[in-house]
Amino acid sequence: MSRKYAAVVGRRGLFKGAAAGTALIAYGALFPAIASGENDGAPVQEPAPEEAVVAGTAPVEVAAPGEVGTPATVPITAPRRPEPQISALELQALALVNGARASRGLWTLEWDQTMAGAARAHAADMARRGVVSHTGSDGTSPNERLRRAGVQFRFGSENIWTYWGKVPAEGPSTMHAAMMSEPHAPGLWNHIGNILYTGYRRIGIGIVTGPNGVQYLSEKFAD
């Protein structure tokens, strides 16, 4: 029987358990999944970013070789964006999240490479320490790590989970199914609440496999 750990952080920090204030970190067997969460208030709103000013460039006329005074137009093309870097496991997780949203009539989330880098860094940090926590080894919170990476946002949250199974390809679907099995209701900010939150537009996912074969997942959401 495989084991798993789970945790979810909301827009205002680590969620508290119903009435008893139990931290939302669940331990136990993968089946059945055990997790609980309680709303800890409205999403955390980050300071609104300043409007970015993008300067455009026009085509430049230069003299062609050997034809001084005869201008030649050299078009200026926008630099090509690097292709998104995403692993096969992360791609599975992204498809599962967007599939869950699409099935409920919600827009799909756009992959954010910077957010993914922050998610992978935290997943790697958890794997090195062998712990599951929203607090990084340097004491940072999920939103602090996003800001440190340069992500501008107002609302943000994080899901984390682990997979202890023997079939690596089944990790994303197993972790996603466990998160989606939680109760979903307005004001209940748990894993499924983050996945289906209508205020989000972007996502970054990191899945890192530890030396013992355990997969550590970090899903970062932002508006």
mmCIF file with all atom_site columns, C-alpha atoms in Angstrom:
data_model
loop_
_atom_site.group_PDB
_atom_site.id
_atom_site.type_symbol
_atom_site.label_atom_id
_atom_site.label_alt_id
_atom_site.label_comp_id
_atom_site.label_asym_id
_atom_site.label_entity_id
_atom_site.label_seq_id
_atom_site.pdbx_PDB_ins_code
_atom_site.Cartn_x
_atom_site.Cartn_y
_atom_site.Cartn_z
_atom_site.occupancy
_atom_site.B_iso_or_equiv
_atom_site.pdbx_formal_charge
_atom_site.auth_seq_id
_atom_site.auth_comp_id
_atom_site.auth_asym_id
_atom_site.auth_atom_id
_atom_site.pdbx_PDB_model_num
ATOM 1   C CA . MET A 1 1   ? 0.000   0.000  0.000   1.00 0.00 ? 1   MET A CA 1
ATOM 2   C CA . SER A 1 2   ? 1.433   3.363  -0.978  1.00 0.00 ? 2   SER A CA 1
ATOM 3   C CA . ARG A 1 3   ? 1.516   6.415  1.282   1.00 0.00 ? 3   ARG A CA 1
ATOM 4   C CA . LYS A 1 4   ? 1.004   10.114 0.677   1.00 0.00 ? 4   LYS A CA 1
ATOM 5   C CA . TYR A 1 5   ? 1.219   13.475 2.338   1.00 0.00 ? 5   TYR A CA 1
ATOM 6   C CA . ALA A 1 6   ? -0.860  16.463 1.339   1.00 0.00 ? 6   ALA A CA 1
ATOM 7   C CA . ALA A 1 7   ? -1.097  20.107 2.136   1.00 0.00 ? 7   ALA A CA 1
ATOM 8   C CA . VAL A 1 8   ? -2.763  23.172 0.738   1.00 0.00 ? 8   VAL A CA 1
ATOM 9   C CA . VAL A 1 9   ? -2.173  26.846 1.276   1.00 0.00 ? 9   VAL A CA 1
ATOM 10  C CA . GLY A 1 10  ? -4.690  29.494 0.416   1.00 0.00 ? 10  GLY A CA 1
ATOM 11  C CA . ARG A 1 11  ? -4.737  33.120 -0.388  1.00 0.00 ? 11  ARG A CA 1
ATOM 12  C CA . ARG A 1 12  ? -4.265  33.981 3.263   1.00 0.00 ? 12  ARG A CA 1
ATOM 13  C CA . GLY A 1 13  ? -1.792  31.291 4.306   1.00 0.00 ? 13  GLY A CA 1
ATOM 14  C CA . LEU A 1 14  ? -2.008  27.709 5.590   1.00 0.00 ? 14  LEU A CA 1
ATOM 15  C CA . PHE A 1 15  ? -5.610  26.644 5.991   1.00 0.00 ? 15  PHE A CA 1
ATOM 16  C CA . LYS A 1 16  ? -7.008  25.757 9.386   1.00 0.00 ? 16  LYS A CA 1
ATOM 17  C CA . GLY A 1 17  ? -9.105  22.668 10.124  1.00 0.00 ? 17  GLY A CA 1
ATOM 18  C CA . ALA A 1 18  ? -12.771 23.010 10.899  1.00 0.00 ? 18  ALA A CA 1
ATOM 19  C CA . ALA A 1 19  ? -13.347 24.360 14.442  1.00 0.00 ? 19  ALA A CA 1
ATOM 20  C CA . ALA A 1 20  ? -10.317 22.570 15.886  1.00 0.00 ? 20  ALA A CA 1
ATOM 21  C CA . GLY A 1 21  ? -7.826  24.621 13.881  1.00 0.00 ? 21  GLY A CA 1
ATOM 22  C CA . THR A 1 22  ? -6.076  21.549 12.549  1.00 0.00 ? 22  THR A CA 1
ATOM 23  C CA . ALA A 1 23  ? -3.398  22.374 9.961   1.00 0.00 ? 23  ALA A CA 1
ATOM 24  C CA . LEU A 1 24  ? -4.319  21.057 6.541   1.00 0.00 ? 24  LEU A CA 1
ATOM 25  C CA . ILE A 1 25  ? -1.653  18.387 6.165   1.00 0.00 ? 25  ILE A CA 1
ATOM 26  C CA . ALA A 1 26  ? -3.023  14.906 5.731   1.00 0.00 ? 26  ALA A CA 1
ATOM 27  C CA . TYR A 1 27  ? -1.129  11.672 6.211   1.00 0.00 ? 27  TYR A CA 1
ATOM 28  C CA . GLY A 1 28  ? -2.197  8.101  5.557   1.00 0.00 ? 28  GLY A CA 1
ATOM 29  C CA . ALA A 1 29  ? -2.891  5.640  2.785   1.00 0.00 ? 29  ALA A CA 1
ATOM 30  C CA . LEU A 1 30  ? -3.437  6.884  -0.723  1.00 0.00 ? 30  LEU A CA 1
ATOM 31  C CA . PHE A 1 31  ? -6.743  5.043  -0.782  1.00 0.00 ? 31  PHE A CA 1
ATOM 32  C CA . PRO A 1 32  ? -8.895  6.264  0.668   1.00 0.00 ? 32  PRO A CA 1
ATOM 33  C CA . ALA A 1 33  ? -7.512  9.810  0.462   1.00 0.00 ? 33  ALA A CA 1
ATOM 34  C CA . ILE A 1 34  ? -7.649  11.656 3.780   1.00 0.00 ? 34  ILE A CA 1
ATOM 35  C CA . ALA A 1 35  ? -7.614  15.440 3.680   1.00 0.00 ? 35  ALA A CA 1
ATOM 36  C CA . SER A 1 36  ? -9.614  18.205 5.224   1.00 0.00 ? 36  SER A CA 1
ATOM 37  C CA . GLY A 1 37  ? -9.681  21.949 5.002   1.00 0.00 ? 37  GLY A CA 1
ATOM 38  C CA . GLU A 1 38  ? -11.509 24.991 6.188   1.00 0.00 ? 38  GLU A CA 1
ATOM 39  C CA . ASN A 1 39  ? -11.728 28.463 4.752   1.00 0.00 ? 39  ASN A CA 1
ATOM 40  C CA . ASP A 1 40  ? -9.418  30.913 6.504   1.00 0.00 ? 40  ASP A CA 1
ATOM 41  C CA . GLY A 1 41  ? -10.914 33.979 4.887   1.00 0.00 ? 41  GLY A CA 1
ATOM 42  C CA . ALA A 1 42  ? -10.817 35.704 1.533   1.00 0.00 ? 42  ALA A CA 1
ATOM 43  C CA . PRO A 1 43  ? -7.876  35.316 -0.862  1.00 0.00 ? 43  PRO A CA 1
ATOM 44  C CA . VAL A 1 44  ? -4.734  37.231 -0.005  1.00 0.00 ? 44  VAL A CA 1
ATOM 45  C CA . GLN A 1 45  ? -4.463  40.255 -2.253  1.00 0.00 ? 45  GLN A CA 1
ATOM 46  C CA . GLU A 1 46  ? -0.983  41.298 -3.208  1.00 0.00 ? 46  GLU A CA 1
ATOM 47  C CA . PRO A 1 47  ? -0.164  44.958 -4.026  1.00 0.00 ? 47  PRO A CA 1
ATOM 48  C CA . ALA A 1 48  ? -1.357  45.826 -7.514  1.00 0.00 ? 48  ALA A CA 1
ATOM 49  C CA . PRO A 1 49  ? 1.631   45.907 -9.905  1.00 0.00 ? 49  PRO A CA 1
ATOM 50  C CA . GLU A 1 50  ? 2.474   49.102 -11.726 1.00 0.00 ? 50  GLU A CA 1
ATOM 51  C CA . GLU A 1 51  ? 1.445   49.244 -15.360 1.00 0.00 ? 51  GLU A CA 1
ATOM 52  C CA . ALA A 1 52  ? 4.272   48.153 -17.598 1.00 0.00 ? 52  ALA A CA 1
ATOM 53  C CA . VAL A 1 53  ? 5.339   50.449 -20.423 1.00 0.00 ? 53  VAL A CA 1
ATOM 54  C CA . VAL A 1 54  ? 6.480   48.596 -23.518 1.00 0.00 ? 54  VAL A CA 1
ATOM 55  C CA . ALA A 1 55  ? 8.485   50.594 -26.021 1.00 0.00 ? 55  ALA A CA 1
ATOM 56  C CA . GLY A 1 56  ? 8.025   49.682 -29.654 1.00 0.00 ? 56  GLY A CA 1
ATOM 57  C CA . THR A 1 57  ? 10.675  49.875 -32.363 1.00 0.00 ? 57  THR A CA 1
ATOM 58  C CA . ALA A 1 58  ? 10.197  50.816 -35.977 1.00 0.00 ? 58  ALA A CA 1
ATOM 59  C CA . PRO A 1 59  ? 12.059  49.427 -39.015 1.00 0.00 ? 59  PRO A CA 1
ATOM 60  C CA . VAL A 1 60  ? 15.483  50.990 -39.426 1.00 0.00 ? 60  VAL A CA 1
ATOM 61  C CA . GLU A 1 61  ? 16.770  52.185 -42.803 1.00 0.00 ? 61  GLU A CA 1
ATOM 62  C CA . VAL A 1 62  ? 20.481  51.566 -43.389 1.00 0.00 ? 62  VAL A CA 1
ATOM 63  C CA . ALA A 1 63  ? 22.717  52.006 -46.433 1.00 0.00 ? 63  ALA A CA 1
ATOM 64  C CA . ALA A 1 64  ? 23.296  48.776 -48.322 1.00 0.00 ? 64  ALA A CA 1
ATOM 65  C CA . PRO A 1 65  ? 26.961  47.764 -48.910 1.00 0.00 ? 65  PRO A CA 1
ATOM 66  C CA . GLY A 1 66  ? 28.408  49.542 -51.957 1.00 0.00 ? 66  GLY A CA 1
ATOM 67  C CA . GLU A 1 67  ? 25.313  51.659 -52.388 1.00 0.00 ? 67  GLU A CA 1
ATOM 68  C CA . VAL A 1 68  ? 25.922  54.640 -50.182 1.00 0.00 ? 68  VAL A CA 1
ATOM 69  C CA . GLY A 1 69  ? 22.888  56.836 -50.116 1.00 0.00 ? 69  GLY A CA 1
ATOM 70  C CA . THR A 1 70  ? 20.552  54.042 -51.189 1.00 0.00 ? 70  THR A CA 1
ATOM 71  C CA . PRO A 1 71  ? 18.706  52.977 -48.089 1.00 0.00 ? 71  PRO A CA 1
ATOM 72  C CA . ALA A 1 72  ? 17.758  49.374 -47.511 1.00 0.00 ? 72  ALA A CA 1
ATOM 73  C CA . THR A 1 73  ? 14.938  48.544 -45.130 1.00 0.00 ? 73  THR A CA 1
ATOM 74  C CA . VAL A 1 74  ? 15.867  46.074 -42.414 1.00 0.00 ? 74  VAL A CA 1
ATOM 75  C CA . PRO A 1 75  ? 12.753  44.766 -40.640 1.00 0.00 ? 75  PRO A CA 1
ATOM 76  C CA . ILE A 1 76  ? 12.993  44.487 -36.879 1.00 0.00 ? 76  ILE A CA 1
ATOM 77  C CA . THR A 1 77  ? 11.338  41.339 -35.652 1.00 0.00 ? 77  THR A CA 1
ATOM 78  C CA . ALA A 1 78  ? 10.318  40.611 -32.083 1.00 0.00 ? 78  ALA A CA 1
ATOM 79  C CA . PRO A 1 79  ? 12.636  38.206 -30.276 1.00 0.00 ? 79  PRO A CA 1
ATOM 80  C CA . ARG A 1 80  ? 11.347  34.674 -30.251 1.00 0.00 ? 80  ARG A CA 1
ATOM 81  C CA . ARG A 1 81  ? 10.173  33.494 -26.864 1.00 0.00 ? 81  ARG A CA 1
ATOM 82  C CA . PRO A 1 82  ? 11.868  30.357 -25.592 1.00 0.00 ? 82  PRO A CA 1
ATOM 83  C CA . GLU A 1 83  ? 9.782   27.228 -25.762 1.00 0.00 ? 83  GLU A CA 1
ATOM 84  C CA . PRO A 1 84  ? 8.127   26.368 -22.432 1.00 0.00 ? 84  PRO A CA 1
ATOM 85  C CA . GLN A 1 85  ? 10.161  23.901 -20.420 1.00 0.00 ? 85  GLN A CA 1
ATOM 86  C CA . ILE A 1 86  ? 7.862   21.284 -18.947 1.00 0.00 ? 86  ILE A CA 1
ATOM 87  C CA . SER A 1 87  ? 8.474   17.666 -18.020 1.00 0.00 ? 87  SER A CA 1
ATOM 88  C CA . ALA A 1 88  ? 6.207   14.793 -19.013 1.00 0.00 ? 88  ALA A CA 1
ATOM 89  C CA . LEU A 1 89  ? 4.924   14.476 -15.424 1.00 0.00 ? 89  LEU A CA 1
ATOM 90  C CA . GLU A 1 90  ? 4.242   18.209 -15.171 1.00 0.00 ? 90  GLU A CA 1
ATOM 91  C CA . LEU A 1 91  ? 2.463   18.151 -18.522 1.00 0.00 ? 91  LEU A CA 1
ATOM 92  C CA . GLN A 1 92  ? 0.189   15.398 -17.196 1.00 0.00 ? 92  GLN A CA 1
ATOM 93  C CA . ALA A 1 93  ? -0.606  17.439 -14.099 1.00 0.00 ? 93  ALA A CA 1
ATOM 94  C CA . LEU A 1 94  ? -1.353  20.530 -16.197 1.00 0.00 ? 94  LEU A CA 1
ATOM 95  C CA . ALA A 1 95  ? -3.714  18.561 -18.451 1.00 0.00 ? 95  ALA A CA 1
ATOM 96  C CA . LEU A 1 96  ? -5.527  17.158 -15.411 1.00 0.00 ? 96  LEU A CA 1
ATOM 97  C CA . VAL A 1 97  ? -6.011  20.580 -13.822 1.00 0.00 ? 97  VAL A CA 1
ATOM 98  C CA . ASN A 1 98  ? -7.247  22.170 -17.037 1.00 0.00 ? 98  ASN A CA 1
ATOM 99  C CA . GLY A 1 99  ? -9.396  19.159 -17.832 1.00 0.00 ? 99  GLY A CA 1
ATOM 100 C CA . ALA A 1 100 ? -11.109 19.472 -14.447 1.00 0.00 ? 100 ALA A CA 1
ATOM 101 C CA . ARG A 1 101 ? -11.732 23.170 -15.056 1.00 0.00 ? 101 ARG A CA 1
ATOM 102 C CA . ALA A 1 102 ? -12.968 22.710 -18.627 1.00 0.00 ? 102 ALA A CA 1
ATOM 103 C CA . SER A 1 103 ? -15.398 19.988 -17.550 1.00 0.00 ? 103 SER A CA 1
ATOM 104 C CA . ARG A 1 104 ? -17.031 22.546 -15.249 1.00 0.00 ? 104 ARG A CA 1
ATOM 105 C CA . GLY A 1 105 ? -17.217 25.286 -17.849 1.00 0.00 ? 105 GLY A CA 1
ATOM 106 C CA . LEU A 1 106 ? -14.208 27.229 -16.515 1.00 0.00 ? 106 LEU A CA 1
ATOM 107 C CA . TRP A 1 107 ? -11.433 28.728 -18.627 1.00 0.00 ? 107 TRP A CA 1
ATOM 108 C CA . THR A 1 108 ? -8.190  26.803 -18.685 1.00 0.00 ? 108 THR A CA 1
ATOM 109 C CA . LEU A 1 109 ? -5.104  28.164 -16.940 1.00 0.00 ? 109 LEU A CA 1
ATOM 110 C CA . GLU A 1 110 ? -2.145  29.508 -18.889 1.00 0.00 ? 110 GLU A CA 1
ATOM 111 C CA . TRP A 1 111 ? 1.236   27.930 -18.215 1.00 0.00 ? 111 TRP A CA 1
ATOM 112 C CA . ASP A 1 112 ? 3.608   30.423 -16.608 1.00 0.00 ? 112 ASP A CA 1
ATOM 113 C CA . GLN A 1 113 ? 7.259   29.429 -16.950 1.00 0.00 ? 113 GLN A CA 1
ATOM 114 C CA . THR A 1 114 ? 8.434   31.713 -14.132 1.00 0.00 ? 114 THR A CA 1
ATOM 115 C CA . MET A 1 115 ? 5.837   30.324 -11.754 1.00 0.00 ? 115 MET A CA 1
ATOM 116 C CA . ALA A 1 116 ? 6.847   26.815 -12.801 1.00 0.00 ? 116 ALA A CA 1
ATOM 117 C CA . GLY A 1 117 ? 10.456  27.585 -11.903 1.00 0.00 ? 117 GLY A CA 1
ATOM 118 C CA . ALA A 1 118 ? 9.385   28.691 -8.432  1.00 0.00 ? 118 ALA A CA 1
ATOM 119 C CA . ALA A 1 119 ? 7.236   25.569 -8.081  1.00 0.00 ? 119 ALA A CA 1
ATOM 120 C CA . ARG A 1 120 ? 10.101  23.261 -9.103  1.00 0.00 ? 120 ARG A CA 1
ATOM 121 C CA . ALA A 1 121 ? 12.479  24.985 -6.717  1.00 0.00 ? 121 ALA A CA 1
ATOM 122 C CA . HIS A 1 122 ? 10.093  24.404 -3.810  1.00 0.00 ? 122 HIS A CA 1
ATOM 123 C CA . ALA A 1 123 ? 9.431   20.798 -4.853  1.00 0.00 ? 123 ALA A CA 1
ATOM 124 C CA . ALA A 1 124 ? 13.191  20.205 -4.973  1.00 0.00 ? 124 ALA A CA 1
ATOM 125 C CA . ASP A 1 125 ? 13.569  21.851 -1.570  1.00 0.00 ? 125 ASP A CA 1
ATOM 126 C CA . MET A 1 126 ? 10.956  19.511 -0.090  1.00 0.00 ? 126 MET A CA 1
ATOM 127 C CA . ALA A 1 127 ? 12.610  16.492 -1.731  1.00 0.00 ? 127 ALA A CA 1
ATOM 128 C CA . ARG A 1 128 ? 16.022  17.408 -0.305  1.00 0.00 ? 128 ARG A CA 1
ATOM 129 C CA . ARG A 1 129 ? 14.612  17.790 3.188   1.00 0.00 ? 129 ARG A CA 1
ATOM 130 C CA . GLY A 1 130 ? 12.201  14.889 2.933   1.00 0.00 ? 130 GLY A CA 1
ATOM 131 C CA . VAL A 1 131 ? 9.384   17.069 4.283   1.00 0.00 ? 131 VAL A CA 1
ATOM 132 C CA . VAL A 1 132 ? 6.081   18.398 2.966   1.00 0.00 ? 132 VAL A CA 1
ATOM 133 C CA . SER A 1 133 ? 5.596   22.014 3.955   1.00 0.00 ? 133 SER A CA 1
ATOM 134 C CA . HIS A 1 134 ? 4.493   25.299 2.454   1.00 0.00 ? 134 HIS A CA 1
ATOM 135 C CA . THR A 1 135 ? 7.330   26.957 4.353   1.00 0.00 ? 135 THR A CA 1
ATOM 136 C CA . GLY A 1 136 ? 10.618  26.803 2.489   1.00 0.00 ? 136 GLY A CA 1
ATOM 137 C CA . SER A 1 137 ? 13.907  25.877 4.094   1.00 0.00 ? 137 SER A CA 1
ATOM 138 C CA . ASP A 1 138 ? 14.693  29.611 4.107   1.00 0.00 ? 138 ASP A CA 1
ATOM 139 C CA . GLY A 1 139 ? 11.432  30.430 5.880   1.00 0.00 ? 139 GLY A CA 1
ATOM 140 C CA . THR A 1 140 ? 9.619   31.814 2.826   1.00 0.00 ? 140 THR A CA 1
ATOM 141 C CA . SER A 1 141 ? 5.908   31.443 2.155   1.00 0.00 ? 141 SER A CA 1
ATOM 142 C CA . PRO A 1 142 ? 4.472   30.457 -1.261  1.00 0.00 ? 142 PRO A CA 1
ATOM 143 C CA . ASN A 1 143 ? 3.602   34.032 -2.199  1.00 0.00 ? 143 ASN A CA 1
ATOM 144 C CA . GLU A 1 144 ? 6.973   35.302 -1.033  1.00 0.00 ? 144 GLU A CA 1
ATOM 145 C CA . ARG A 1 145 ? 8.657   32.800 -3.345  1.00 0.00 ? 145 ARG A CA 1
ATOM 146 C CA . LEU A 1 146 ? 6.533   33.978 -6.272  1.00 0.00 ? 146 LEU A CA 1
ATOM 147 C CA . ARG A 1 147 ? 7.425   37.609 -5.628  1.00 0.00 ? 147 ARG A CA 1
ATOM 148 C CA . ARG A 1 148 ? 11.094  36.694 -5.284  1.00 0.00 ? 148 ARG A CA 1
ATOM 149 C CA . ALA A 1 149 ? 10.912  35.041 -8.711  1.00 0.00 ? 149 ALA A CA 1
ATOM 150 C CA . GLY A 1 150 ? 9.527   38.263 -10.174 1.00 0.00 ? 150 GLY A CA 1
ATOM 151 C CA . VAL A 1 151 ? 5.905   37.185 -10.625 1.00 0.00 ? 151 VAL A CA 1
ATOM 152 C CA . GLN A 1 152 ? 3.406   40.047 -10.428 1.00 0.00 ? 152 GLN A CA 1
ATOM 153 C CA . PHE A 1 153 ? 0.023   39.068 -9.047  1.00 0.00 ? 153 PHE A CA 1
ATOM 154 C CA . ARG A 1 154 ? -2.757  40.022 -6.660  1.00 0.00 ? 154 ARG A CA 1
ATOM 155 C CA . PHE A 1 155 ? -4.045  36.606 -5.620  1.00 0.00 ? 155 PHE A CA 1
ATOM 156 C CA . GLY A 1 156 ? -1.992  33.446 -5.293  1.00 0.00 ? 156 GLY A CA 1
ATOM 157 C CA . SER A 1 157 ? -1.974  30.064 -3.608  1.00 0.00 ? 157 SER A CA 1
ATOM 158 C CA . GLU A 1 158 ? -0.214  26.721 -3.658  1.00 0.00 ? 158 GLU A CA 1
ATOM 159 C CA . ASN A 1 159 ? -1.068  23.013 -3.573  1.00 0.00 ? 159 ASN A CA 1
ATOM 160 C CA . ILE A 1 160 ? 1.556   20.489 -2.490  1.00 0.00 ? 160 ILE A CA 1
ATOM 161 C CA . TRP A 1 161 ? 1.354   16.696 -2.433  1.00 0.00 ? 161 TRP A CA 1
ATOM 162 C CA . THR A 1 162 ? 3.526   13.598 -2.662  1.00 0.00 ? 162 THR A CA 1
ATOM 163 C CA . TYR A 1 163 ? 3.269   10.263 -4.441  1.00 0.00 ? 163 TYR A CA 1
ATOM 164 C CA . TRP A 1 164 ? 4.853   7.151  -2.938  1.00 0.00 ? 164 TRP A CA 1
ATOM 165 C CA . GLY A 1 165 ? 3.722   4.662  -5.546  1.00 0.00 ? 165 GLY A CA 1
ATOM 166 C CA . LYS A 1 166 ? 5.914   2.369  -7.609  1.00 0.00 ? 166 LYS A CA 1
ATOM 167 C CA . VAL A 1 167 ? 4.751   3.504  -11.056 1.00 0.00 ? 167 VAL A CA 1
ATOM 168 C CA . PRO A 1 168 ? 6.110   7.018  -11.752 1.00 0.00 ? 168 PRO A CA 1
ATOM 169 C CA . ALA A 1 169 ? 3.730   7.685  -14.657 1.00 0.00 ? 169 ALA A CA 1
ATOM 170 C CA . GLU A 1 170 ? 0.766   7.250  -12.303 1.00 0.00 ? 170 GLU A CA 1
ATOM 171 C CA . GLY A 1 171 ? 1.961   9.931  -9.900  1.00 0.00 ? 171 GLY A CA 1
ATOM 172 C CA . PRO A 1 172 ? 0.195   12.986 -11.377 1.00 0.00 ? 172 PRO A CA 1
ATOM 173 C CA . SER A 1 173 ? -3.162  11.249 -11.825 1.00 0.00 ? 173 SER A CA 1
ATOM 174 C CA . THR A 1 174 ? -3.027  9.701  -8.345  1.00 0.00 ? 174 THR A CA 1
ATOM 175 C CA . MET A 1 175 ? -2.222  13.014 -6.654  1.00 0.00 ? 175 MET A CA 1
ATOM 176 C CA . HIS A 1 176 ? -4.801  14.899 -8.731  1.00 0.00 ? 176 HIS A CA 1
ATOM 177 C CA . ALA A 1 177 ? -7.537  12.352 -7.974  1.00 0.00 ? 177 ALA A CA 1
ATOM 178 C CA . ALA A 1 178 ? -6.866  12.636 -4.246  1.00 0.00 ? 178 ALA A CA 1
ATOM 179 C CA . MET A 1 179 ? -7.098  16.442 -4.364  1.00 0.00 ? 179 MET A CA 1
ATOM 180 C CA . MET A 1 180 ? -10.274 16.358 -6.453  1.00 0.00 ? 180 MET A CA 1
ATOM 181 C CA . SER A 1 181 ? -11.898 13.933 -3.996  1.00 0.00 ? 181 SER A CA 1
ATOM 182 C CA . GLU A 1 182 ? -12.102 16.669 -1.368  1.00 0.00 ? 182 GLU A CA 1
ATOM 183 C CA . PRO A 1 183 ? -15.380 18.501 -0.725  1.00 0.00 ? 183 PRO A CA 1
ATOM 184 C CA . HIS A 1 184 ? -15.904 21.521 -2.934  1.00 0.00 ? 184 HIS A CA 1
ATOM 185 C CA . ALA A 1 185 ? -18.033 24.396 -1.761  1.00 0.00 ? 185 ALA A CA 1
ATOM 186 C CA . PRO A 1 186 ? -17.938 28.200 -1.905  1.00 0.00 ? 186 PRO A CA 1
ATOM 187 C CA . GLY A 1 187 ? -15.566 29.558 0.715   1.00 0.00 ? 187 GLY A CA 1
ATOM 188 C CA . LEU A 1 188 ? -13.826 26.224 1.296   1.00 0.00 ? 188 LEU A CA 1
ATOM 189 C CA . TRP A 1 189 ? -10.230 26.872 0.260   1.00 0.00 ? 189 TRP A CA 1
ATOM 190 C CA . ASN A 1 190 ? -8.702  23.412 -0.004  1.00 0.00 ? 190 ASN A CA 1
ATOM 191 C CA . HIS A 1 191 ? -6.824  21.688 -2.849  1.00 0.00 ? 191 HIS A CA 1
ATOM 192 C CA . ILE A 1 192 ? -9.849  21.372 -5.121  1.00 0.00 ? 192 ILE A CA 1
ATOM 193 C CA . GLY A 1 193 ? -10.812 24.930 -4.226  1.00 0.00 ? 193 GLY A CA 1
ATOM 194 C CA . ASN A 1 194 ? -7.503  26.175 -5.621  1.00 0.00 ? 194 ASN A CA 1
ATOM 195 C CA . ILE A 1 195 ? -7.797  24.042 -8.744  1.00 0.00 ? 195 ILE A CA 1
ATOM 196 C CA . LEU A 1 196 ? -11.288 25.314 -9.561  1.00 0.00 ? 196 LEU A CA 1
ATOM 197 C CA . TYR A 1 197 ? -10.997 28.900 -8.322  1.00 0.00 ? 197 TYR A CA 1
ATOM 198 C CA . THR A 1 198 ? -12.498 31.197 -10.954 1.00 0.00 ? 198 THR A CA 1
ATOM 199 C CA . GLY A 1 199 ? -10.145 34.079 -10.154 1.00 0.00 ? 199 GLY A CA 1
ATOM 200 C CA . TYR A 1 200 ? -7.035  32.335 -11.424 1.00 0.00 ? 200 TYR A CA 1
ATOM 201 C CA . ARG A 1 201 ? -5.590  32.705 -14.918 1.00 0.00 ? 201 ARG A CA 1
ATOM 202 C CA . ARG A 1 202 ? -2.059  31.266 -14.594 1.00 0.00 ? 202 ARG A CA 1
ATOM 203 C CA . ILE A 1 203 ? -0.426  28.141 -13.226 1.00 0.00 ? 203 ILE A CA 1
ATOM 204 C CA . GLY A 1 204 ? 3.077   26.814 -12.705 1.00 0.00 ? 204 GLY A CA 1
ATOM 205 C CA . ILE A 1 205 ? 3.743   23.213 -11.723 1.00 0.00 ? 205 ILE A CA 1
ATOM 206 C CA . GLY A 1 206 ? 6.854   21.515 -10.431 1.00 0.00 ? 206 GLY A CA 1
ATOM 207 C CA . ILE A 1 207 ? 7.257   17.774 -9.880  1.00 0.00 ? 207 ILE A CA 1
ATOM 208 C CA . VAL A 1 208 ? 10.585  16.560 -8.512  1.00 0.00 ? 208 VAL A CA 1
ATOM 209 C CA . THR A 1 209 ? 11.437  12.941 -7.752  1.00 0.00 ? 209 THR A CA 1
ATOM 210 C CA . GLY A 1 210 ? 13.504  12.370 -4.617  1.00 0.00 ? 210 GLY A CA 1
ATOM 211 C CA . PRO A 1 211 ? 16.326  9.820  -4.223  1.00 0.00 ? 211 PRO A CA 1
ATOM 212 C CA . ASN A 1 212 ? 13.848  7.360  -2.734  1.00 0.00 ? 212 ASN A CA 1
ATOM 213 C CA . GLY A 1 213 ? 11.535  7.589  -5.759  1.00 0.00 ? 213 GLY A CA 1
ATOM 214 C CA . VAL A 1 214 ? 8.940   9.772  -4.039  1.00 0.00 ? 214 VAL A CA 1
ATOM 215 C CA . GLN A 1 215 ? 7.407   12.477 -6.223  1.00 0.00 ? 215 GLN A CA 1
ATOM 216 C CA . TYR A 1 216 ? 7.039   15.939 -4.680  1.00 0.00 ? 216 TYR A CA 1
ATOM 217 C CA . LEU A 1 217 ? 4.433   18.173 -6.313  1.00 0.00 ? 217 LEU A CA 1
ATOM 218 C CA . SER A 1 218 ? 4.007   21.937 -6.066  1.00 0.00 ? 218 SER A CA 1
ATOM 219 C CA . GLU A 1 219 ? 1.204   23.668 -7.983  1.00 0.00 ? 219 GLU A CA 1
ATOM 220 C CA . LYS A 1 220 ? 1.267   27.461 -7.932  1.00 0.00 ? 220 LYS A CA 1
ATOM 221 C CA . PHE A 1 221 ? -1.778  29.489 -8.938  1.00 0.00 ? 221 PHE A CA 1
ATOM 222 C CA . ALA A 1 222 ? -2.106  33.219 -9.661  1.00 0.00 ? 222 ALA A CA 1
ATOM 223 C CA . ASP A 1 223 ? -4.530  35.626 -11.228 1.00 0.00 ? 223 ASP A CA 1
#
